[in-house]
PDB file of C-alpha atoms and ligand atoms in Angstrom:
ATOM      1  CA  UNK C 135     -41.928 129.763 195.591  1.00  0.00           C
ATOM      2  CA  UNK C 136     -43.548 126.820 193.846  1.00  0.00           C
ATOM      3  CA  UNK C 137     -42.557 126.177 190.248  1.00  0.00           C
ATOM      4  CA  UNK C 138     -44.839 125.178 187.448  1.00  0.00           C
ATOM      5  CA  UNK C 139     -43.508 121.914 186.034  1.00  0.00           C
ATOM      6  CA  UNK C 140     -44.532 119.734 183.094  1.00  0.00           C
ATOM      7  CA  UNK C 141     -45.533 116.070 183.440  1.00  0.00           C
ATOM      8  CA  UNK C 142     -47.013 113.963 180.631  1.00  0.00           C
ATOM      9  CA  UNK C 143     -48.987 116.710 178.908  1.00  0.00           C
ATOM     10  CA  UNK C 144     -49.880 118.791 181.972  1.00  0.00           C
ATOM     11  CA  UNK C 145     -48.508 121.977 183.514  1.00  0.00           C
ATOM     12  CA  UNK C 146     -48.807 121.597 187.296  1.00  0.00           C
ATOM     13  CA  UNK C 147     -47.543 123.147 190.533  1.00  0.00           C
ATOM     14  CA  UNK C 148     -44.467 121.093 191.522  1.00  0.00           C
ATOM     15  CA  UNK C 149     -46.225 119.713 194.644  1.00  0.00           C
ATOM     16  CA  UNK C 150     -48.919 118.115 192.477  1.00  0.00           C
ATOM     17  CA  UNK C 151     -46.633 116.557 189.873  1.00  0.00           C
ATOM     18  CA  UNK C 152     -46.453 112.782 190.283  1.00  0.00           C
ATOM     19  CA  UNK C 153     -44.815 109.798 188.583  1.00  0.00           C
ATOM     20  CA  UNK C 154     -45.638 106.131 189.308  1.00  0.00           C
ATOM     21  CA  UNK C 155     -43.464 104.055 191.659  1.00  0.00           C
ATOM     22  CA  UNK C 156     -43.312 101.526 188.777  1.00  0.00           C
ATOM     23  CA  UNK C 157     -41.741 104.043 186.447  1.00  0.00           C
ATOM     24  CA  UNK C 158     -38.653 102.492 184.825  1.00  0.00           C
ATOM     25  CA  UNK C 159     -36.743 105.708 185.369  1.00  0.00           C
ATOM     26  CA  UNK C 160     -37.185 105.187 189.118  1.00  0.00           C
ATOM     27  CA  UNK C 161     -36.691 101.395 189.195  1.00  0.00           C
ATOM     28  CA  UNK C 162     -34.063 100.888 186.476  1.00  0.00           C
ATOM     29  CA  UNK C 163     -32.561 104.315 185.633  1.00  0.00           C
ATOM     30  CA  UNK C 164     -34.149 103.541 182.241  1.00  0.00           C
ATOM     31  CA  UNK C 165     -34.335 107.107 181.031  1.00  0.00           C
ATOM     32  CA  UNK C 166     -32.529 109.891 179.229  1.00  0.00           C
ATOM     33  CA  UNK C 167     -32.247 113.590 179.919  1.00  0.00           C
ATOM     34  CA  UNK C 168     -31.123 116.968 178.641  1.00  0.00           C
ATOM     35  CA  UNK C 169     -30.189 120.225 180.342  1.00  0.00           C
ATOM     36  CA  UNK C 170     -30.690 123.362 178.264  1.00  0.00           C
ATOM     37  CA  UNK C 171     -29.557 126.726 179.540  1.00  0.00           C
ATOM     38  CA  UNK C 172     -31.629 129.895 179.412  1.00  0.00           C
ATOM     39  CA  UNK C 173     -30.069 133.312 178.800  1.00  0.00           C
ATOM     40  CA  UNK C 174     -32.175 136.498 178.495  1.00  0.00           C
ATOM     41  CA  UNK C 175     -35.272 134.288 178.771  1.00  0.00           C
ATOM     42  CA  UNK C 176     -34.255 132.330 175.649  1.00  0.00           C
ATOM     43  CA  UNK C 177     -33.047 128.790 175.019  1.00  0.00           C
ATOM     44  CA  UNK C 178     -29.371 128.230 174.218  1.00  0.00           C
ATOM     45  CA  UNK C 179     -28.489 125.545 171.636  1.00  0.00           C
ATOM     46  CA  UNK C 180     -32.018 124.090 171.746  1.00  0.00           C
ATOM     47  CA  UNK C 181     -31.623 122.339 168.411  1.00  0.00           C
ATOM     48  CA  UNK C 182     -28.411 120.591 169.500  1.00  0.00           C
ATOM     49  CA  UNK C 183     -30.045 119.319 172.685  1.00  0.00           C
ATOM     50  CA  UNK C 184     -33.152 118.160 170.786  1.00  0.00           C
ATOM     51  CA  UNK C 185     -30.985 116.265 168.259  1.00  0.00           C
ATOM     52  CA  UNK C 186     -28.917 114.580 170.971  1.00  0.00           C
ATOM     53  CA  UNK C 187     -32.122 113.624 172.811  1.00  0.00           C
ATOM     54  CA  UNK C 188     -33.454 112.011 169.646  1.00  0.00           C
ATOM     55  CA  UNK C 189     -30.190 110.084 169.294  1.00  0.00           C
ATOM     56  CA  UNK C 190     -30.211 108.947 172.968  1.00  0.00           C
ATOM     57  CA  UNK C 191     -33.811 107.735 172.586  1.00  0.00           C
ATOM     58  CA  UNK C 192     -32.954 105.928 169.332  1.00  0.00           C
ATOM     59  CA  UNK C 193     -29.925 104.157 170.852  1.00  0.00           C
ATOM     60  CA  UNK C 194     -32.165 102.828 173.641  1.00  0.00           C
ATOM     61  CA  UNK C 195     -35.075 101.976 171.323  1.00  0.00           C
ATOM     62  CA  UNK C 196     -37.275 104.366 173.239  1.00  0.00           C
ATOM     63  CA  UNK C 197     -40.221 106.188 171.738  1.00  0.00           C
ATOM     64  CA  UNK C 198     -40.251 109.996 171.669  1.00  0.00           C
ATOM     65  CA  UNK C 199     -43.370 111.230 173.475  1.00  0.00           C
ATOM     66  CA  UNK C 200     -43.673 114.310 171.244  1.00  0.00           C
ATOM     67  CA  UNK C 201     -42.158 116.149 168.298  1.00  0.00           C
ATOM     68  CA  UNK C 202     -39.209 118.562 168.527  1.00  0.00           C
ATOM     69  CA  UNK C 203     -41.610 121.424 167.762  1.00  0.00           C
ATOM     70  CA  UNK C 204     -43.813 120.413 170.704  1.00  0.00           C
ATOM     71  CA  UNK C 205     -40.726 120.117 172.940  1.00  0.00           C
ATOM     72  CA  UNK C 206     -39.716 123.645 172.015  1.00  0.00           C
ATOM     73  CA  UNK C 207     -43.186 124.900 172.908  1.00  0.00           C
ATOM     74  CA  UNK C 208     -43.068 123.158 176.303  1.00  0.00           C
ATOM     75  CA  UNK C 209     -39.621 124.635 177.034  1.00  0.00           C
ATOM     76  CA  UNK C 210     -40.822 128.120 176.118  1.00  0.00           C
ATOM     77  CA  UNK C 211     -44.042 127.763 178.078  1.00  0.00           C
ATOM     78  CA  UNK C 212     -42.098 126.755 181.214  1.00  0.00           C
ATOM     79  CA  UNK C 213     -39.681 129.676 180.799  1.00  0.00           C
ATOM     80  CA  UNK C 214     -42.664 132.037 180.535  1.00  0.00           C
ATOM     81  CA  UNK C 215     -44.741 130.491 183.354  1.00  0.00           C
ATOM     82  CA  UNK C 216     -41.764 130.575 185.748  1.00  0.00           C
ATOM     83  CA  UNK C 217     -40.362 133.913 184.619  1.00  0.00           C
ATOM     84  CA  UNK C 218     -36.879 132.520 183.948  1.00  0.00           C
ATOM     85  CA  UNK C 219     -34.308 135.011 182.666  1.00  0.00           C
ATOM     86  CA  UNK C 220     -31.193 132.959 183.448  1.00  0.00           C
ATOM     87  CA  UNK C 221     -31.108 129.327 184.431  1.00  0.00           C
ATOM     88  CA  UNK C 222     -31.711 125.858 183.095  1.00  0.00           C
ATOM     89  CA  UNK C 223     -34.469 123.583 181.895  1.00  0.00           C
ATOM     90  CA  UNK C 224     -34.200 119.947 182.873  1.00  0.00           C
ATOM     91  CA  UNK C 225     -35.954 117.404 180.663  1.00  0.00           C
ATOM     92  CA  UNK C 226     -36.261 113.697 181.355  1.00  0.00           C
ATOM     93  CA  UNK C 227     -37.890 110.945 179.336  1.00  0.00           C
ATOM     94  CA  UNK C 228     -38.178 107.419 180.700  1.00  0.00           C
ATOM     95  CA  UNK C 229     -39.508 104.183 179.229  1.00  0.00           C
ATOM     96  CA  UNK C 230     -42.629 104.749 181.300  1.00  0.00           C
ATOM     97  CA  UNK C 231     -44.515 102.753 183.845  1.00  0.00           C
ATOM     98  CA  UNK C 232     -45.607  99.222 182.853  1.00  0.00           C
ATOM     99  CA  UNK C 233     -47.331  98.780 186.254  1.00  0.00           C
ATOM    100  CA  UNK C 234     -44.832  96.249 187.634  1.00  0.00           C
ATOM    101  CA  UNK C 235     -41.086  95.579 187.828  1.00  0.00           C
ATOM    102  CA  UNK C 236     -39.631  93.575 184.962  1.00  0.00           C
ATOM    103  CA  UNK C 237     -36.184  93.623 183.312  1.00  0.00           C
ATOM    104  CA  UNK C 238     -37.749  93.130 179.885  1.00  0.00           C
ATOM    105  CA  UNK C 239     -38.687  96.348 178.105  1.00  0.00           C
ATOM    106  CA  UNK C 240     -42.471  96.885 178.065  1.00  0.00           C
ATOM    107  CA  UNK C 241     -44.291  97.048 174.730  1.00  0.00           C
ATOM    108  CA  UNK C 242     -44.117 100.698 173.641  1.00  0.00           C
ATOM    109  CA  UNK C 243     -47.607 100.347 172.141  1.00  0.00           C
ATOM    110  CA  UNK C 244     -49.098  99.810 175.600  1.00  0.00           C
ATOM    111  CA  UNK C 245     -46.622 101.646 177.854  1.00  0.00           C
ATOM    112  CA  UNK C 246     -46.203 105.322 177.027  1.00  0.00           C
ATOM    113  CA  UNK C 247     -42.929 107.058 177.882  1.00  0.00           C
ATOM    114  CA  UNK C 248     -42.912 109.422 180.860  1.00  0.00           C
ATOM    115  CA  UNK C 249     -41.845 112.983 180.147  1.00  0.00           C
ATOM    116  CA  UNK C 250     -40.984 115.509 182.832  1.00  0.00           C
ATOM    117  CA  UNK C 251     -39.582 119.023 182.529  1.00  0.00           C
ATOM    118  CA  UNK C 252     -38.795 121.608 185.179  1.00  0.00           C
ATOM    119  CA  UNK C 253     -36.964 124.913 185.381  1.00  0.00           C
ATOM    120  CA  UNK C 254     -33.993 125.873 187.576  1.00  0.00           C
ATOM    121  CA  UNK C 255     -33.815 129.595 188.152  1.00  0.00           C
ATOM    122  CA  UNK C 256     -30.153 130.768 188.344  1.00  0.00           C
ATOM    123  CA  UNK C 257     -29.898 134.542 188.224  1.00  0.00           C
ATOM    124  CA  UNK C 258     -26.288 135.550 187.500  1.00  0.00           C
ATOM    125  CA  UNK C 259     -25.447 132.266 185.771  1.00  0.00           C
ATOM    126  CA  UNK C 260     -23.538 133.968 182.955  1.00  0.00           C
ATOM    127  CA  UNK C 261     -21.754 136.313 185.353  1.00  0.00           C
ATOM    128  CA  UNK C 262     -20.778 133.520 187.735  1.00  0.00           C
ATOM    129  CA  UNK C 263     -17.860 134.880 189.831  1.00  0.00           C
ATOM    130  CA  UNK C 264     -16.403 131.354 190.056  1.00  0.00           C
ATOM    131  CA  UNK C 265     -15.428 131.652 186.371  1.00  0.00           C
ATOM    132  CA  UNK C 266     -13.107 134.522 187.329  1.00  0.00           C
ATOM    133  CA  UNK C 267     -11.310 132.417 189.971  1.00  0.00           C
ATOM    134  CA  UNK C 268     -11.403 129.019 188.316  1.00  0.00           C
ATOM    135  CA  UNK C 269     -12.089 125.719 190.027  1.00  0.00           C
ATOM    136  CA  UNK C 270     -10.088 122.758 191.322  1.00  0.00           C
ATOM    137  CA  UNK C 271     -10.517 119.140 190.291  1.00  0.00           C
ATOM    138  CA  UNK C 272      -9.265 115.788 191.522  1.00  0.00           C
ATOM    139  CA  UNK C 273      -8.777 112.779 189.266  1.00  0.00           C
ATOM    140  CA  UNK C 274     -10.673 109.562 189.873  1.00  0.00           C
ATOM    141  CA  UNK C 275     -10.953 106.315 187.967  1.00  0.00           C
ATOM    142  CA  UNK C 276     -13.671 106.235 185.309  1.00  0.00           C
ATOM    143  CA  UNK C 277     -15.723 103.155 186.180  1.00  0.00           C
ATOM    144  CA  UNK C 278     -18.885 104.138 184.310  1.00  0.00           C
ATOM    145  CA  UNK C 279     -20.546 101.926 181.692  1.00  0.00           C
ATOM    146  CA  UNK C 280     -19.356 101.822 178.083  1.00  0.00           C
ATOM    147  CA  UNK C 281     -22.085 103.955 176.456  1.00  0.00           C
ATOM    148  CA  UNK C 282     -21.330 107.385 177.890  1.00  0.00           C
ATOM    149  CA  UNK C 283     -22.411 108.894 174.562  1.00  0.00           C
ATOM    150  CA  UNK C 284     -26.018 108.223 175.587  1.00  0.00           C
ATOM    151  CA  UNK C 285     -27.244 110.831 178.065  1.00  0.00           C
ATOM    152  CA  UNK C 286     -28.886 108.461 180.534  1.00  0.00           C
ATOM    153  CA  UNK C 287     -30.035 109.270 184.065  1.00  0.00           C
ATOM    154  CA  UNK C 288     -27.557 106.747 185.550  1.00  0.00           C
ATOM    155  CA  UNK C 289     -25.716 109.442 187.471  1.00  0.00           C
ATOM    156  CA  UNK C 290     -24.724 107.628 190.655  1.00  0.00           C
ATOM    157  CA  UNK C 291     -21.000 107.481 189.864  1.00  0.00           C
ATOM    158  CA  UNK C 292     -20.810 111.126 188.731  1.00  0.00           C
ATOM    159  CA  UNK C 293     -22.551 112.035 192.017  1.00  0.00           C
ATOM    160  CA  UNK C 294     -20.044 109.912 193.951  1.00  0.00           C
ATOM    161  CA  UNK C 295     -17.233 111.640 192.038  1.00  0.00           C
ATOM    162  CA  UNK C 296     -18.500 115.055 193.080  1.00  0.00           C
ATOM    163  CA  UNK C 297     -18.703 113.835 196.696  1.00  0.00           C
ATOM    164  CA  UNK C 298     -15.132 112.474 196.517  1.00  0.00           C
ATOM    165  CA  UNK C 299     -14.024 115.896 195.239  1.00  0.00           C
ATOM    166  CA  UNK C 300     -15.892 117.655 198.045  1.00  0.00           C
ATOM    167  CA  UNK C 301     -14.324 115.432 200.688  1.00  0.00           C
ATOM    168  CA  UNK C 302     -10.881 116.165 199.191  1.00  0.00           C
ATOM    169  CA  UNK C 303     -11.549 119.924 199.375  1.00  0.00           C
ATOM    170  CA  UNK C 304     -11.890 120.260 195.577  1.00  0.00           C
ATOM    171  CA  UNK C 305     -14.771 121.395 193.380  1.00  0.00           C
ATOM    172  CA  UNK C 306     -15.161 118.541 190.923  1.00  0.00           C
ATOM    173  CA  UNK C 307     -13.543 115.420 189.500  1.00  0.00           C
ATOM    174  CA  UNK C 308     -12.061 114.459 186.141  1.00  0.00           C
ATOM    175  CA  UNK C 309     -12.428 110.819 185.178  1.00  0.00           C
ATOM    176  CA  UNK C 310      -9.457 108.784 184.001  1.00  0.00           C
ATOM    177  CA  UNK C 311      -9.461 105.560 182.001  1.00  0.00           C
ATOM    178  CA  UNK C 312      -6.345 103.743 180.758  1.00  0.00           C
ATOM    179  CA  UNK C 313      -4.227 106.691 181.918  1.00  0.00           C
ATOM    180  CA  UNK C 314      -6.178 109.303 179.935  1.00  0.00           C
ATOM    181  CA  UNK C 315      -8.862 111.778 180.967  1.00  0.00           C
ATOM    182  CA  UNK C 316     -12.248 110.873 179.508  1.00  0.00           C
ATOM    183  CA  UNK C 317     -14.300 113.859 180.761  1.00  0.00           C
ATOM    184  CA  UNK C 318     -15.535 115.556 183.922  1.00  0.00           C
ATOM    185  CA  UNK C 319     -18.343 114.166 186.090  1.00  0.00           C
ATOM    186  CA  UNK C 320     -20.806 116.410 184.228  1.00  0.00           C
ATOM    187  CA  UNK C 321     -18.709 118.244 181.645  1.00  0.00           C
ATOM    188  CA  UNK C 322     -16.152 117.875 178.854  1.00  0.00           C
ATOM    189  CA  UNK C 323     -12.458 118.424 179.685  1.00  0.00           C
ATOM    190  CA  UNK C 324      -9.822 120.478 177.826  1.00  0.00           C
ATOM    191  CA  UNK C 325      -6.254 121.672 178.165  1.00  0.00           C
ATOM    192  CA  UNK C 326      -4.389 124.442 176.357  1.00  0.00           C
ATOM    193  CA  UNK C 327      -0.712 124.099 175.418  1.00  0.00           C
ATOM    194  CA  UNK C 328       1.185 126.603 173.310  1.00  0.00           C
ATOM    195  CA  UNK C 329      -2.121 128.216 172.277  1.00  0.00           C
ATOM    196  CA  UNK C 330      -3.539 124.887 171.075  1.00  0.00           C
ATOM    197  CA  UNK C 331      -6.859 123.656 172.514  1.00  0.00           C
ATOM    198  CA  UNK C 332      -6.711 119.927 173.213  1.00  0.00           C
ATOM    199  CA  UNK C 333      -9.768 117.792 174.010  1.00  0.00           C
ATOM    200  CA  UNK C 334     -10.594 114.100 173.705  1.00  0.00           C
ATOM    201  CA  UNK C 335     -12.098 113.018 170.370  1.00  0.00           C
ATOM    202  CA  UNK C 336     -15.746 111.931 170.243  1.00  0.00           C
ATOM    203  CA  UNK C 337     -16.495 108.220 170.819  1.00  0.00           C
ATOM    204  CA  UNK C 338     -18.701 106.103 173.082  1.00  0.00           C
ATOM    205  CA  UNK C 339     -16.271 106.967 175.929  1.00  0.00           C
ATOM    206  CA  UNK C 340     -17.668 110.476 176.458  1.00  0.00           C
ATOM    207  CA  UNK C 341     -20.844 112.471 176.152  1.00  0.00           C
ATOM    208  CA  UNK C 342     -20.922 114.458 172.930  1.00  0.00           C
ATOM    209  CA  UNK C 343     -21.304 117.825 174.610  1.00  0.00           C
ATOM    210  CA  UNK C 344     -23.481 120.382 172.879  1.00  0.00           C
ATOM    211  CA  UNK C 345     -21.388 123.141 174.461  1.00  0.00           C
ATOM    212  CA  UNK C 346     -18.242 121.309 173.286  1.00  0.00           C
ATOM    213  CA  UNK C 347     -19.460 121.350 169.674  1.00  0.00           C
ATOM    214  CA  UNK C 348     -20.256 125.074 169.819  1.00  0.00           C
ATOM    215  CA  UNK C 349     -17.036 126.052 171.620  1.00  0.00           C
ATOM    216  CA  UNK C 350     -14.832 124.108 169.168  1.00  0.00           C
ATOM    217  CA  UNK C 351     -16.685 125.697 166.243  1.00  0.00           C
ATOM    218  CA  UNK C 352     -16.183 129.196 167.674  1.00  0.00           C
ATOM    219  CA  UNK C 353     -12.522 128.439 168.449  1.00  0.00           C
ATOM    220  CA  UNK C 354     -11.870 127.342 164.848  1.00  0.00           C
ATOM    221  CA  UNK C 355     -13.743 130.379 163.502  1.00  0.00           C
ATOM    222  CA  UNK C 356     -11.490 132.574 165.665  1.00  0.00           C
ATOM    223  CA  UNK C 357      -8.437 130.860 164.050  1.00  0.00           C
ATOM    224  CA  UNK C 358      -7.506 129.054 167.260  1.00  0.00           C
ATOM    225  CA  UNK C 359      -5.856 125.684 166.788  1.00  0.00           C
ATOM    226  CA  UNK C 360      -7.841 122.658 168.007  1.00  0.00           C
ATOM    227  CA  UNK C 361      -6.552 119.114 168.440  1.00  0.00           C
ATOM    228  CA  UNK C 362      -8.969 116.304 169.292  1.00  0.00           C
ATOM    229  CA  UNK C 363      -6.932 113.729 171.206  1.00  0.00           C
ATOM    230  CA  UNK C 364      -6.662 112.218 174.678  1.00  0.00           C
ATOM    231  CA  UNK C 365      -4.398 113.609 177.398  1.00  0.00           C
ATOM    232  CA  UNK C 366      -3.193 112.399 180.792  1.00  0.00           C
ATOM    233  CA  UNK C 367      -3.500 114.092 184.190  1.00  0.00           C
ATOM    234  CA  UNK C 368       0.280 114.726 184.138  1.00  0.00           C
ATOM    235  CA  UNK C 369      -0.005 116.486 180.765  1.00  0.00           C
ATOM    236  CA  UNK C 370      -2.937 118.540 182.073  1.00  0.00           C
ATOM    237  CA  UNK C 371      -0.978 119.550 185.188  1.00  0.00           C
ATOM    238  CA  UNK C 372       1.864 120.732 182.936  1.00  0.00           C
ATOM    239  CA  UNK C 373      -0.430 122.574 180.491  1.00  0.00           C
ATOM    240  CA  UNK C 374      -0.735 126.365 180.206  1.00  0.00           C
ATOM    241  CA  UNK C 375      -4.470 126.226 180.933  1.00  0.00           C
ATOM    242  CA  UNK C 376      -7.274 123.779 181.609  1.00  0.00           C
ATOM    243  CA  UNK C 377     -11.035 124.215 181.452  1.00  0.00           C
ATOM    244  CA  UNK C 378     -14.316 122.360 181.042  1.00  0.00           C
ATOM    245  CA  UNK C 379     -17.555 122.993 179.195  1.00  0.00           C
ATOM    246  CA  UNK C 380     -21.200 122.183 179.890  1.00  0.00           C
ATOM    247  CA  UNK C 381     -24.617 123.683 179.281  1.00  0.00           C
ATOM    248  CA  UNK C 382     -24.862 124.791 182.914  1.00  0.00           C
ATOM    249  CA  UNK C 383     -21.304 126.135 183.409  1.00  0.00           C
ATOM    250  CA  UNK C 384     -20.531 127.265 179.818  1.00  0.00           C
ATOM    251  CA  UNK C 385     -16.696 127.505 179.753  1.00  0.00           C
ATOM    252  CA  UNK C 386     -15.186 127.064 183.228  1.00  0.00           C
ATOM    253  CA  UNK C 387     -11.446 127.478 183.936  1.00  0.00           C
ATOM    254  CA  UNK C 388      -9.749 124.716 185.951  1.00  0.00           C
ATOM    255  CA  UNK C 389      -6.795 126.078 187.908  1.00  0.00           C
ATOM    256  CA  UNK C 390      -5.794 123.107 190.073  1.00  0.00           C
ATOM    257  CA  UNK C 391      -5.615 119.385 189.265  1.00  0.00           C
ATOM    258  CA  UNK C 392      -4.880 116.918 192.089  1.00  0.00           C
ATOM    259  CA  UNK C 393      -3.414 119.781 194.122  1.00  0.00           C
ATOM    260  CA  UNK C 394      -1.043 121.006 191.371  1.00  0.00           C
ATOM    261  CA  UNK C 395      -1.595 124.481 189.943  1.00  0.00           C
ATOM    262  CA  UNK C 396      -2.163 124.663 186.203  1.00  0.00           C
ATOM    263  CA  UNK C 397      -0.140 127.419 184.499  1.00  0.00           C
ATOM    264  CA  UNK C 398      -0.197 130.533 186.670  1.00  0.00           C
ATOM    265  CA  UNK C 399      -2.857 129.059 188.966  1.00  0.00           C
ATOM    266  CA  UNK C 400      -5.294 131.661 187.610  1.00  0.00           C
ATOM    267  CA  UNK C 401      -7.810 131.382 184.742  1.00  0.00           C
ATOM    268  CA  UNK C 402      -5.926 131.743 181.460  1.00  0.00           C
ATOM    269  CA  UNK C 403      -6.646 133.954 178.452  1.00  0.00           C
ATOM    270  CA  UNK C 404      -7.860 131.177 176.123  1.00  0.00           C
ATOM    271  CA  UNK C 405     -10.543 129.931 178.521  1.00  0.00           C
ATOM    272  CA  UNK C 406     -11.602 133.511 179.319  1.00  0.00           C
ATOM    273  CA  UNK C 407     -11.849 134.384 175.617  1.00  0.00           C
ATOM    274  CA  UNK C 408     -13.780 131.204 174.785  1.00  0.00           C
ATOM    275  CA  UNK C 409     -16.224 131.879 177.612  1.00  0.00           C
ATOM    276  CA  UNK C 410     -16.783 135.386 176.322  1.00  0.00           C
ATOM    277  CA  UNK C 411     -17.267 134.265 172.709  1.00  0.00           C
ATOM    278  CA  UNK C 412     -19.550 131.403 173.748  1.00  0.00           C
ATOM    279  CA  UNK C 413     -21.779 133.662 175.857  1.00  0.00           C
ATOM    280  CA  UNK C 414     -21.917 136.391 173.189  1.00  0.00           C
ATOM    281  CA  UNK C 415     -22.725 133.995 170.350  1.00  0.00           C
ATOM    282  CA  UNK C 416     -25.194 131.993 172.452  1.00  0.00           C
ATOM    283  CA  UNK C 417     -27.136 135.130 173.329  1.00  0.00           C
ATOM    284  CA  UNK C 418     -27.303 136.007 169.632  1.00  0.00           C
ATOM    285  CA  UNK C 419     -28.590 132.616 168.513  1.00  0.00           C
ATOM    286  CA  UNK C 420     -30.795 131.719 171.532  1.00  0.00           C
ATOM    287  CA  UNK C 421     -34.447 131.137 170.621  1.00  0.00           C
TER     288      UNK C 421
HETATM  289  N1  LIG N 236     -24.088 117.521 182.028  1.00  0.00           N
HETATM  290  N2  LIG N 236     -20.138 115.116 179.927  1.00  0.00           N
HETATM  291  C1  LIG N 236     -21.028 114.701 180.852  1.00  0.00           C
HETATM  292  C2  LIG N 236     -20.778 113.405 181.549  1.00  0.00           C
HETATM  293  C3  LIG N 236     -22.159 115.483 181.148  1.00  0.00           C
HETATM  294  O1  LIG N 236     -23.045 115.060 182.070  1.00  0.00           O
HETATM  295  C4  LIG N 236     -22.344 116.721 180.478  1.00  0.00           C
HETATM  296  C5  LIG N 236     -23.536 117.599 180.742  1.00  0.00           C
HETATM  297  C6  LIG N 236     -21.377 117.128 179.536  1.00  0.00           C
HETATM  298  C7  LIG N 236     -21.500 118.416 178.767  1.00  0.00           C
HETATM  299  O2  LIG N 236     -22.523 118.351 177.805  1.00  0.00           O
HETATM  300  P1  LIG N 236     -23.332 119.655 177.366  1.00  0.00           P
HETATM  301  O3  LIG N 236     -22.328 120.621 176.897  1.00  0.00           O
HETATM  302  O4  LIG N 236     -24.219 119.166 176.278  1.00  0.00           O
HETATM  303  O5  LIG N 236     -24.059 120.148 178.586  1.00  0.00           O
HETATM  304  C8  LIG N 236     -20.307 116.290 179.278  1.00  0.00           C
HETATM  305  C9  LIG N 236     -25.292 118.274 182.323  1.00  0.00           C
HETATM  306  C10 LIG N 236     -25.108 119.740 182.231  1.00  0.00           C
HETATM  307  C11 LIG N 236     -25.831 117.811 183.672  1.00  0.00           C
HETATM  308  O6  LIG N 236     -25.794 116.617 183.896  1.00  0.00           O
HETATM  309  O7  LIG N 236     -26.305 118.630 184.468  1.00  0.00           O
END
């Protein structure tokens, strides 16, 4: 069934939505994005995603095509038009189409940004049976650029990482730099040792996950101990539990790292509890 998508001010059937071949998102990966999940037909952590988007745009000196209030309206309109109960909304903003290829940024006064949004319908997202089994990851070298805090559409290496995992018979990959895990290909990475939740501190080395911020807040509110520091693959393999977070997977247990079982080889109680709290609280605060 055809979706209704949003392109530069218009709601259109997906077949009719078009972007120029000169768009800098297409030619230069000169664009940023956000993925917001939908539960019970409502947006989870919308404000966090809108704030991070504003920051990504600012870091790249890109103009916002509309206000946060207008963005919220567009998100809600797409949820309604496509009848989404559970799923995601993908949003992308690029530096627009100057009508030719040039490395130099176009003048924002004459080249408007391109904005595209579409829905991804995922019934059963919250009840995903994979979360009950856990997933396996491999480790690969993190060779991405140095501004991973900006949510750009340069996703070739994360895609390659997922393909490397697939070829190795695993589900995903964790990225390693200078002997320490930075994050997953499209998620933030955690381990649990002696009841303590350990995850890398925020810097330009990782994306500042919106789910990460919420999960750590809920963990602290539930009196769980949190330590923000780096860890190695060896430490993760020897941990009691491992998991990752993202807007599309919420809290996902990791039960195998480079072929070695983590803890009992089954999802652990901390990850299961955090997933439950995150889903409960997100449903309550979704807008
Ligand atoms: N990915 N780290 C990376 C590299 C990511 O791409 C993502 C999100 C995260 C988690 O951030 P958040 O909790 O705000 O979703 C961490 C999205 C879901 C994606 O690319 O589909």
